[in-house]
Short mmCIF file of C-alpha atoms and ligand atoms in Angstrom, two decimals:
data_model
loop_
_atom_site.label_atom_id
_atom_site.label_comp_id
_atom_site.label_asym_id
_atom_site.label_seq_id
_atom_site.Cartn_x
_atom_site.Cartn_y
_atom_site.Cartn_z
CA UNK A 50 -29.68 38.26 -21.46
CA UNK A 51 -27.64 39.16 -24.56
CA UNK A 52 -24.14 39.60 -24.16
CA UNK A 53 -22.20 42.51 -25.57
CA UNK A 54 -19.32 41.92 -27.95
CA UNK A 55 -15.80 43.32 -27.15
CA UNK A 56 -13.42 44.40 -29.89
CA UNK A 57 -10.60 44.24 -27.54
CA UNK A 58 -7.80 41.84 -28.62
CA UNK A 59 -8.12 38.63 -26.24
CA UNK A 60 -5.56 36.42 -25.13
CA UNK A 61 -5.82 32.78 -26.09
CA UNK A 62 -8.19 30.75 -24.25
CA UNK A 63 -9.89 33.96 -22.45
CA UNK A 64 -12.87 35.76 -23.25
CA UNK A 65 -12.08 39.77 -22.59
CA UNK A 66 -15.43 41.27 -22.06
CA UNK A 67 -16.51 40.34 -18.31
CA UNK A 68 -20.16 40.08 -19.43
CA UNK A 69 -19.08 37.24 -21.74
CA UNK A 70 -17.00 35.38 -19.38
CA UNK A 71 -20.07 33.74 -17.92
CA UNK A 72 -22.45 33.69 -20.98
CA UNK A 73 -25.74 32.16 -19.92
CA UNK A 74 -28.21 31.11 -22.16
CA UNK A 75 -32.01 31.15 -21.44
CA UNK A 76 -32.55 27.87 -23.55
CA UNK A 77 -29.79 25.84 -21.87
CA UNK A 78 -32.02 23.31 -20.26
CA UNK A 79 -34.59 22.86 -23.16
CA UNK A 80 -31.98 22.78 -25.94
CA UNK A 81 -29.33 20.90 -23.98
CA UNK A 82 -26.45 21.65 -26.41
CA UNK A 83 -24.46 24.26 -24.10
CA UNK A 84 -24.07 22.39 -20.91
CA UNK A 85 -21.22 24.88 -19.84
CA UNK A 86 -23.36 27.95 -20.46
CA UNK A 87 -22.74 30.24 -17.26
CA UNK A 88 -19.57 28.67 -16.43
CA UNK A 89 -16.08 30.86 -16.90
CA UNK A 90 -14.32 30.04 -19.99
CA UNK A 91 -11.14 28.98 -18.11
CA UNK A 92 -13.15 26.51 -15.94
CA UNK A 93 -14.85 25.14 -19.32
CA UNK A 94 -11.03 24.49 -20.69
CA UNK A 95 -10.20 22.99 -17.46
CA UNK A 96 -13.13 20.42 -17.29
CA UNK A 97 -12.35 19.33 -20.75
CA UNK A 98 -8.58 18.91 -20.40
CA UNK A 99 -9.34 16.65 -17.11
CA UNK A 100 -11.81 14.66 -19.36
CA UNK A 101 -9.56 14.05 -22.16
CA UNK A 102 -6.58 13.32 -19.54
CA UNK A 103 -8.68 10.80 -17.58
CA UNK A 104 -9.47 8.91 -20.72
CA UNK A 105 -6.05 9.11 -22.27
CA UNK A 106 -3.06 9.79 -19.75
CA UNK A 107 -2.39 6.05 -18.96
CA UNK A 108 -1.80 5.73 -22.72
CA UNK A 109 0.67 8.53 -23.31
CA UNK A 110 1.30 12.41 -22.56
CA UNK A 111 -1.69 14.56 -22.87
CA UNK A 112 -0.76 18.11 -23.29
CA UNK A 113 -2.58 21.16 -22.16
CA UNK A 114 -5.70 22.22 -23.93
CA UNK A 115 -5.74 25.04 -26.66
CA UNK A 116 -8.42 27.40 -26.11
CA UNK A 117 -10.28 29.63 -28.43
CA UNK A 118 -10.09 33.09 -28.89
CA UNK A 119 -13.57 33.54 -29.77
CA UNK A 120 -15.80 31.42 -27.43
CA UNK A 121 -18.91 32.81 -28.75
CA UNK A 122 -20.76 32.87 -31.99
CA UNK A 123 -18.10 30.49 -33.62
CA UNK A 124 -20.62 27.88 -35.12
CA UNK A 125 -20.38 28.35 -39.20
CA UNK A 126 -23.07 25.75 -39.65
CA UNK A 127 -26.53 26.14 -38.13
CA UNK A 128 -29.72 24.01 -38.35
CA UNK A 129 -33.10 25.47 -37.39
CA UNK A 130 -35.97 23.07 -37.19
CA UNK A 131 -39.64 24.64 -37.82
CA UNK A 132 -42.88 24.12 -36.06
CA UNK A 133 -45.89 25.60 -34.78
CA UNK A 134 -46.79 26.81 -31.21
CA UNK A 135 -50.15 28.56 -30.20
CA UNK A 136 -50.87 29.49 -33.83
CA UNK A 137 -47.38 30.75 -34.47
CA UNK A 138 -44.59 29.53 -36.59
CA UNK A 139 -41.39 28.81 -34.52
CA UNK A 140 -37.73 28.10 -35.71
CA UNK A 141 -35.03 26.60 -33.47
CA UNK A 142 -33.94 23.50 -32.06
CA UNK A 143 -35.59 20.13 -30.96
CA UNK A 144 -35.95 19.85 -27.23
CA UNK A 145 -33.60 17.46 -25.88
CA UNK A 146 -34.72 13.65 -26.58
CA UNK A 147 -37.90 14.67 -28.27
CA UNK A 148 -39.15 16.24 -31.68
CA UNK A 149 -40.46 19.44 -29.88
CA UNK A 150 -39.15 22.72 -31.35
CA UNK A 151 -37.94 25.20 -28.84
CA UNK A 152 -38.24 28.84 -30.62
CA UNK A 153 -34.75 30.20 -30.23
CA UNK A 154 -34.28 34.07 -30.80
CA UNK A 155 -30.80 34.20 -30.00
CA UNK A 156 -28.07 31.53 -29.78
CA UNK A 157 -24.65 32.17 -28.08
CA UNK A 158 -22.66 30.05 -30.49
CA UNK A 159 -24.17 30.35 -34.04
CA UNK A 160 -22.75 32.56 -36.31
CA UNK A 161 -24.96 35.89 -35.84
CA UNK A 162 -25.62 36.03 -39.63
CA UNK A 163 -27.28 32.83 -39.55
CA UNK A 164 -29.40 33.43 -36.55
CA UNK A 165 -30.94 36.59 -38.51
CA UNK A 166 -31.40 34.67 -41.78
CA UNK A 167 -33.35 32.18 -39.68
CA UNK A 168 -35.66 34.90 -38.29
CA UNK A 169 -35.99 36.67 -41.84
CA UNK A 170 -37.12 33.30 -43.07
CA UNK A 171 -39.54 32.65 -40.43
CA UNK A 172 -41.06 36.07 -41.09
CA UNK A 173 -41.28 35.39 -44.90
CA UNK A 174 -42.85 31.90 -44.43
CA UNK A 175 -45.82 33.88 -42.69
CA UNK A 176 -46.12 36.53 -45.37
CA UNK A 177 -45.76 33.75 -48.08
CA UNK A 178 -48.19 31.24 -46.25
CA UNK A 179 -45.82 28.60 -46.06
CA UNK A 180 -46.50 26.20 -43.54
CA UNK A 181 -44.15 24.38 -41.16
CA UNK A 182 -44.08 20.41 -41.59
CA UNK A 183 -45.96 18.63 -38.88
CA UNK A 184 -44.31 15.30 -38.52
CA UNK A 185 -47.36 13.52 -37.27
CA UNK A 186 -50.11 14.58 -39.68
CA UNK A 187 -47.68 14.83 -42.55
CA UNK A 188 -48.97 17.99 -43.65
CA UNK A 189 -46.88 21.34 -44.34
CA UNK A 190 -43.80 22.14 -46.45
CA UNK A 191 -40.83 23.40 -44.47
CA UNK A 192 -38.95 21.03 -42.18
CA UNK A 193 -35.46 22.67 -41.54
CA UNK A 194 -33.18 25.54 -42.45
CA UNK A 195 -29.54 25.25 -42.59
CA UNK A 196 -27.32 28.15 -42.96
CA UNK A 197 -23.52 27.47 -43.79
CA UNK A 198 -21.06 30.49 -43.59
CA UNK A 199 -17.49 30.73 -44.88
CA UNK A 200 -15.79 33.17 -42.33
CA UNK A 201 -12.58 33.91 -44.53
CA UNK A 202 -14.95 34.90 -47.92
CA UNK A 203 -18.09 35.89 -46.33
CA UNK A 204 -19.77 33.55 -48.58
CA UNK A 205 -23.43 32.19 -46.95
CA UNK A 206 -25.39 29.09 -48.16
CA UNK A 207 -29.25 28.72 -47.28
CA UNK A 208 -30.61 25.33 -47.55
CA UNK A 209 -34.42 25.35 -47.35
CA UNK A 210 -35.39 21.55 -46.47
CA UNK A 211 -39.03 20.67 -47.63
CA UNK A 212 -41.02 17.71 -47.30
CA UNK A 213 -42.00 17.51 -51.02
CA UNK A 214 -40.42 18.82 -54.17
CA UNK A 215 -43.37 21.32 -54.92
CA UNK A 216 -42.26 24.56 -53.40
CA UNK A 217 -44.97 27.11 -54.81
CA UNK A 218 -43.67 30.68 -55.01
CA UNK A 219 -40.22 29.72 -54.48
CA UNK A 220 -38.60 32.10 -57.12
CA UNK A 221 -40.42 35.02 -55.18
CA UNK A 222 -39.50 33.52 -51.75
CA UNK A 223 -35.95 33.47 -52.82
CA UNK A 224 -36.19 36.91 -54.22
CA UNK A 225 -37.66 38.61 -50.91
CA UNK A 226 -35.15 36.76 -48.85
CA UNK A 227 -32.19 38.02 -50.79
CA UNK A 228 -33.54 41.57 -50.61
CA UNK A 229 -33.46 41.14 -46.95
CA UNK A 230 -30.48 39.41 -46.56
CA UNK A 231 -27.98 40.41 -49.48
CA UNK A 232 -25.13 38.40 -47.93
CA UNK A 233 -26.57 35.19 -49.07
CA UNK A 234 -24.60 33.93 -52.15
CA UNK A 235 -26.45 30.65 -52.67
CA UNK A 236 -30.10 29.02 -51.83
CA UNK A 237 -30.77 25.45 -52.09
CA UNK A 238 -33.90 23.52 -51.82
CA UNK A 239 -33.27 20.13 -50.35
CA UNK A 240 -36.02 17.29 -50.52
CA UNK A 241 -36.25 15.37 -47.53
CA UNK A 242 -39.66 13.35 -47.52
CA UNK A 243 -38.62 10.54 -45.22
CA UNK A 244 -39.74 10.06 -41.62
CA UNK A 245 -36.18 10.55 -40.18
CA UNK A 246 -34.25 12.44 -37.95
CA UNK A 247 -31.55 12.94 -40.47
CA UNK A 248 -31.77 16.77 -41.79
CA UNK A 249 -30.86 16.55 -45.43
CA UNK A 250 -32.70 14.22 -48.01
CA UNK A 251 -30.91 12.97 -50.97
CA UNK A 252 -32.55 15.43 -53.76
CA UNK A 253 -31.89 19.07 -54.10
CA UNK A 254 -32.12 21.80 -56.30
CA UNK A 255 -30.15 25.02 -56.55
CA UNK A 256 -32.61 28.03 -56.47
CA UNK A 257 -29.89 30.74 -56.67
CA UNK A 258 -26.11 30.70 -56.97
CA UNK A 259 -23.60 28.16 -57.44
CA UNK A 260 -24.88 25.58 -55.00
CA UNK A 261 -21.98 25.38 -52.69
CA UNK A 262 -19.64 27.96 -50.74
CA UNK A 263 -15.95 28.23 -50.67
CA UNK A 264 -14.01 28.94 -47.51
CA UNK A 265 -10.20 29.32 -46.66
CA UNK A 266 -8.32 27.18 -44.42
CA UNK A 267 -4.56 27.05 -43.90
CA UNK A 268 -3.70 29.27 -46.82
CA UNK A 269 -5.81 26.82 -49.19
CA UNK A 270 -9.32 27.21 -50.62
CA UNK A 271 -12.14 25.00 -50.12
CA UNK A 272 -15.43 24.29 -51.82
CA UNK A 273 -18.28 22.98 -49.59
CA UNK A 274 -21.58 21.62 -50.65
CA UNK A 275 -24.69 21.19 -48.64
CA UNK A 276 -24.03 17.61 -47.32
CA UNK A 277 -20.06 17.67 -47.08
CA UNK A 278 -18.55 17.73 -43.89
CA UNK A 279 -16.64 20.78 -42.83
CA UNK A 280 -15.18 21.64 -39.06
CA UNK A 281 -17.72 24.11 -37.48
CA UNK A 282 -15.08 26.23 -36.03
CA UNK A 283 -12.54 27.31 -38.49
CA UNK A 284 -10.13 29.40 -36.42
CA UNK A 285 -9.64 26.46 -33.97
CA UNK A 286 -9.52 23.99 -37.00
CA UNK A 287 -6.57 25.88 -38.25
CA UNK A 288 -4.70 25.29 -34.87
CA UNK A 289 -5.69 21.82 -34.78
CA UNK A 290 -4.76 20.91 -38.46
CA UNK A 291 -1.43 22.80 -37.99
CA UNK A 292 -0.49 20.39 -34.99
CA UNK A 293 -1.90 17.26 -37.03
CA UNK A 294 0.49 18.18 -39.77
CA UNK A 295 3.55 18.99 -37.30
CA UNK A 296 2.89 15.50 -35.77
CA UNK A 297 3.05 13.85 -39.22
CA UNK A 298 6.63 14.74 -39.29
CA UNK A 299 6.41 14.86 -43.27
CA UNK A 300 9.89 15.09 -44.98
CA UNK A 301 8.48 15.34 -48.67
CA UNK A 302 9.25 11.75 -49.37
CA UNK A 303 6.10 9.92 -47.89
CA UNK A 304 3.05 8.42 -49.23
CA UNK A 305 0.35 9.74 -47.16
CA UNK A 306 -3.28 8.23 -46.31
CA UNK A 307 -6.14 10.80 -45.36
CA UNK A 308 -8.84 8.60 -44.20
CA UNK A 309 -12.42 9.93 -43.69
CA UNK A 310 -11.13 13.02 -45.70
CA UNK A 311 -14.23 14.87 -46.21
CA UNK A 312 -13.68 17.89 -48.66
CA UNK A 313 -9.99 16.93 -48.53
CA UNK A 314 -8.76 19.51 -45.96
CA UNK A 315 -6.00 17.62 -44.09
CA UNK A 316 -4.76 15.63 -47.12
CA UNK A 317 -4.37 18.89 -49.05
CA UNK A 318 -2.52 20.63 -46.31
CA UNK A 319 -0.21 17.57 -45.84
CA UNK A 320 0.39 17.24 -49.72
CA UNK A 321 2.67 20.48 -49.38
CA UNK A 322 5.03 18.26 -47.46
CA UNK A 323 4.45 14.75 -48.73
CA UNK A 324 5.31 12.79 -52.29
CA UNK A 325 1.76 11.70 -52.73
CA UNK A 326 -1.52 11.65 -51.04
CA UNK A 327 -4.46 9.32 -51.21
CA UNK A 328 -7.85 10.47 -49.78
CA UNK A 329 -10.70 8.25 -49.02
CA UNK A 330 -14.26 9.34 -48.06
CA UNK A 331 -17.72 7.62 -48.00
CA UNK A 332 -19.92 10.65 -48.98
CA UNK A 333 -19.49 10.96 -52.73
CA UNK A 334 -20.27 14.53 -52.67
CA UNK A 335 -17.48 15.43 -50.25
CA UNK A 336 -15.34 13.57 -52.85
CA UNK A 337 -16.56 15.47 -55.69
CA UNK A 338 -15.87 18.72 -53.75
CA UNK A 339 -12.36 17.36 -52.84
CA UNK A 340 -11.18 16.83 -56.30
CA UNK A 341 -12.74 20.17 -57.32
CA UNK A 342 -10.65 21.73 -54.39
CA UNK A 343 -7.29 19.82 -55.24
CA UNK A 344 -7.95 21.50 -58.99
CA UNK A 345 -8.55 25.02 -57.60
CA UNK A 346 -5.35 24.93 -55.35
CA UNK A 347 -3.40 23.42 -58.22
CA UNK A 348 -2.35 20.36 -56.19
CA UNK A 349 -1.47 17.42 -58.31
CA UNK A 350 -0.06 15.16 -55.94
CA UNK A 351 -3.43 13.99 -54.38
CA UNK A 352 -5.99 11.47 -55.43
CA UNK A 353 -9.58 10.97 -53.91
CA UNK A 354 -11.59 7.66 -53.68
CA UNK A 355 -15.39 7.37 -52.50
CA UNK A 356 -15.23 4.40 -50.57
CA UNK A 357 -15.62 2.83 -46.90
CA UNK A 358 -12.22 3.50 -45.21
CA UNK A 359 -11.87 0.05 -44.19
CA UNK A 360 -12.79 -1.41 -47.38
CA UNK A 361 -10.41 0.53 -49.09
CA UNK A 362 -7.73 0.00 -47.05
CA UNK A 363 -8.05 -3.95 -47.35
CA UNK A 364 -7.93 -3.32 -51.07
CA UNK A 365 -5.02 -1.09 -50.82
CA UNK A 366 -2.99 -3.70 -48.53
CA UNK A 367 -3.97 -6.67 -51.34
CA UNK A 368 -2.50 -4.24 -53.97
CA UNK A 369 0.63 -4.08 -51.83
CA UNK A 370 0.11 -0.14 -51.51
CA UNK A 371 1.59 0.92 -47.93
CA UNK A 372 1.23 4.35 -46.71
CA UNK A 373 4.33 5.76 -44.88
CA UNK A 374 1.96 8.07 -42.91
CA UNK A 375 -1.78 7.66 -42.05
CA UNK A 376 -4.00 10.66 -40.90
CA UNK A 377 -7.29 9.61 -39.79
CA UNK A 378 -10.22 11.92 -38.80
CA UNK A 379 -13.53 9.56 -38.29
CA UNK A 380 -16.85 10.32 -37.09
CA UNK A 381 -17.73 10.43 -33.47
CA UNK A 382 -18.65 6.87 -33.60
CA UNK A 383 -14.89 6.34 -34.28
CA UNK A 384 -12.88 3.88 -36.41
CA UNK A 385 -13.39 0.23 -36.88
CA UNK A 386 -11.12 -2.73 -35.90
CA UNK A 387 -10.90 -3.84 -39.34
CA UNK A 388 -9.63 -0.45 -40.52
CA UNK A 389 -7.06 -0.17 -37.71
CA UNK A 390 -5.84 -3.83 -38.27
CA UNK A 391 -5.13 -2.83 -42.19
CA UNK A 392 -3.51 0.49 -40.95
CA UNK A 393 -1.08 -1.53 -38.63
CA UNK A 394 -0.62 -4.21 -41.23
CA UNK A 395 0.63 -1.45 -43.66
CA UNK A 396 3.51 -0.50 -40.96
CA UNK A 397 3.16 3.17 -41.21
CA UNK A 398 5.91 5.15 -39.16
CA UNK A 399 3.36 7.40 -37.71
CA UNK A 400 -0.51 7.63 -37.40
CA UNK A 401 -2.28 10.77 -36.71
CA UNK A 402 -5.70 10.60 -35.11
CA UNK A 403 -7.99 13.58 -35.22
CA UNK A 404 -10.93 12.69 -33.00
CA UNK A 405 -14.01 14.76 -31.97
CA UNK A 406 -15.01 12.31 -29.29
CA UNK A 407 -12.04 11.23 -26.89
CA UNK A 408 -14.04 8.16 -25.63
CA UNK A 409 -13.96 6.43 -29.24
CA UNK A 410 -10.17 7.58 -29.47
CA UNK A 411 -9.30 6.02 -26.33
CA UNK A 412 -11.18 2.68 -27.29
CA UNK A 413 -9.34 2.91 -30.64
CA UNK A 414 -6.06 3.64 -29.21
CA UNK A 415 -6.47 0.26 -27.18
CA UNK A 416 -7.35 -1.58 -30.60
CA UNK A 417 -3.82 0.08 -32.15
CA UNK A 418 -2.09 -1.37 -28.64
CA UNK A 419 -2.95 -5.07 -29.88
CA UNK A 420 -1.03 -4.22 -32.94
CA UNK A 421 1.62 -3.03 -31.33
CA UNK A 422 1.20 0.63 -31.87
CA UNK A 423 1.18 3.04 -29.03
CA UNK A 424 -0.24 6.44 -28.58
CA UNK A 425 2.80 8.97 -27.84
CA UNK A 426 1.06 12.09 -27.18
CA UNK A 427 -2.65 13.66 -27.37
CA UNK A 428 -3.41 17.43 -27.86
CA UNK A 429 -6.87 18.53 -26.91
CA UNK A 430 -8.32 21.72 -28.85
CA UNK A 431 -11.41 23.42 -27.80
CA UNK A 432 -13.55 23.50 -30.96
CA UNK A 433 -16.67 23.77 -29.35
CA UNK A 434 -16.71 26.29 -26.48
CA UNK A 435 -19.99 26.21 -24.16
CA UNK A 436 -20.50 22.76 -25.13
CA UNK A 437 -18.93 19.53 -23.84
CA UNK A 438 -17.50 18.42 -26.86
CA UNK A 439 -13.55 18.40 -27.34
CA UNK A 440 -11.20 17.85 -30.40
CA UNK A 441 -8.17 15.94 -29.70
CA UNK A 442 -5.26 15.07 -32.02
CA UNK A 443 -3.03 11.89 -31.03
CA UNK A 444 0.15 10.64 -32.39
CA UNK A 445 0.47 6.92 -32.47
CA UNK A 446 3.77 5.18 -33.33
CA UNK A 447 5.06 1.51 -33.77
CA UNK A 448 6.21 0.37 -30.25
CA UNK A 449 9.68 -0.84 -31.46
CA UNK A 450 9.68 1.66 -34.67
N1 LIG B 772 -10.97 15.28 -42.40
C1 LIG B 772 -12.37 15.82 -42.68
C2 LIG B 772 -13.54 15.17 -42.30
C3 LIG B 772 -13.80 14.52 -41.25
S1 LIG B 772 -15.36 14.25 -40.40
C4 LIG B 772 -12.32 17.37 -42.37
O1 LIG B 772 -11.56 17.53 -41.08
O2 LIG B 772 -12.98 18.25 -42.62
C5 LIG B 772 -15.49 12.56 -40.70
C6 LIG B 772 -15.89 12.17 -42.12
O3 LIG B 772 -15.77 10.84 -42.31
C7 LIG B 772 -17.19 12.59 -42.81
O4 LIG B 772 -16.83 13.29 -44.01
C8 LIG B 772 -17.79 11.30 -43.15
O5 LIG B 772 -18.71 11.51 -44.33
C9 LIG B 772 -16.71 10.33 -43.37
N2 LIG B 772 -17.21 8.87 -43.15
C10 LIG B 772 -18.13 8.51 -42.23
N3 LIG B 772 -17.96 7.28 -42.15
C11 LIG B 772 -16.87 6.62 -43.19
C12 LIG B 772 -16.47 5.44 -43.74
N4 LIG B 772 -16.88 4.30 -43.14
N5 LIG B 772 -15.46 5.39 -44.77
C13 LIG B 772 -14.93 6.67 -44.89
N6 LIG B 772 -15.39 7.85 -44.37
C14 LIG B 772 -16.32 8.01 -43.68
#
């Protein structure tokens, strides 16, 4: 059943409305995303904290978890896959471990604007006779719809992922969509003709608006393109980034490396307290966003490079450039022994590791240990209520530093 929303002021880590406390999702089994749906929020927090402690408390201090004030409807990026069931167009998620689409009418963690936009698109596809792409036969056009929302600015991006570049009637389709959902600020057609589980392809056309959205985080403005990484829960991310910057212990004199920097968020926040920041990121579009973001925010002491973090750091050390502080925020798979070896070779006084997977964090902390860097403390943050995921920020220092 759809829970009610409460306007009451909530204390950190708690939901106020009793009906939301145990928000249960009817799609839980098939979708597989919200394994903690139906569980009281304090219990979810306890379990996540325990999971991080189990992995990390033998390595350093693990502080209590920071819970979310809004444990529902927080995700700012929503992807719906399209399919056909019993002659009807459906939109939702792939059933766990399959490519069978489960129709989702209401999701407990997604931004509610995104839910509505996806339903409108599903209905418009019927009237415009747009068929869902069928992976087996290769027929049909629409594969996925991604909706990205910016909480602070209210901007909304819709990405229509199609199997081919031909999208007959796209103009009228976008016009009808905007009439029904005037909150949309940009619409992109992304073309993904490959047999792949990746949602986005490499080519895209802007059908309406600027082709990106802008959000604000920690007092700075960030432009986000369709394929650029951006944290999905901005309220919790602000707390996480503040802790990361605090742990970096900057005094204004440091050269800081922001590795796996995405659109430049952490590095730009750090730049206010550092001498200079270098950001490195594999995704060239995200680097373009990062460069534009530095300009928009009038930040002159930061530069970005599109490269593999490990290869880039090796180049840096060959040139004798040694960062004083390293901020790193790798994907779920964690970092690499090569990158960690190069980091330690540069002898930074602090390494702040932001992680969305405590298992790979624990593994990487052990690699750091080989090079005499020790995890002093770790702070878990619940950026993903109802799911089993957790973010952690850890501080590492040289053992005799
Ligand atoms: N720090 C950013 C992004 C973190 S997500 C933020 O907080 O928003 C991890 C980022 O690492 C992604 O942007 C991804 O594109 C990038 N990435 C993945 N593998 C990489 C590699 N080998 N070298 C550099 N960046 C990489």
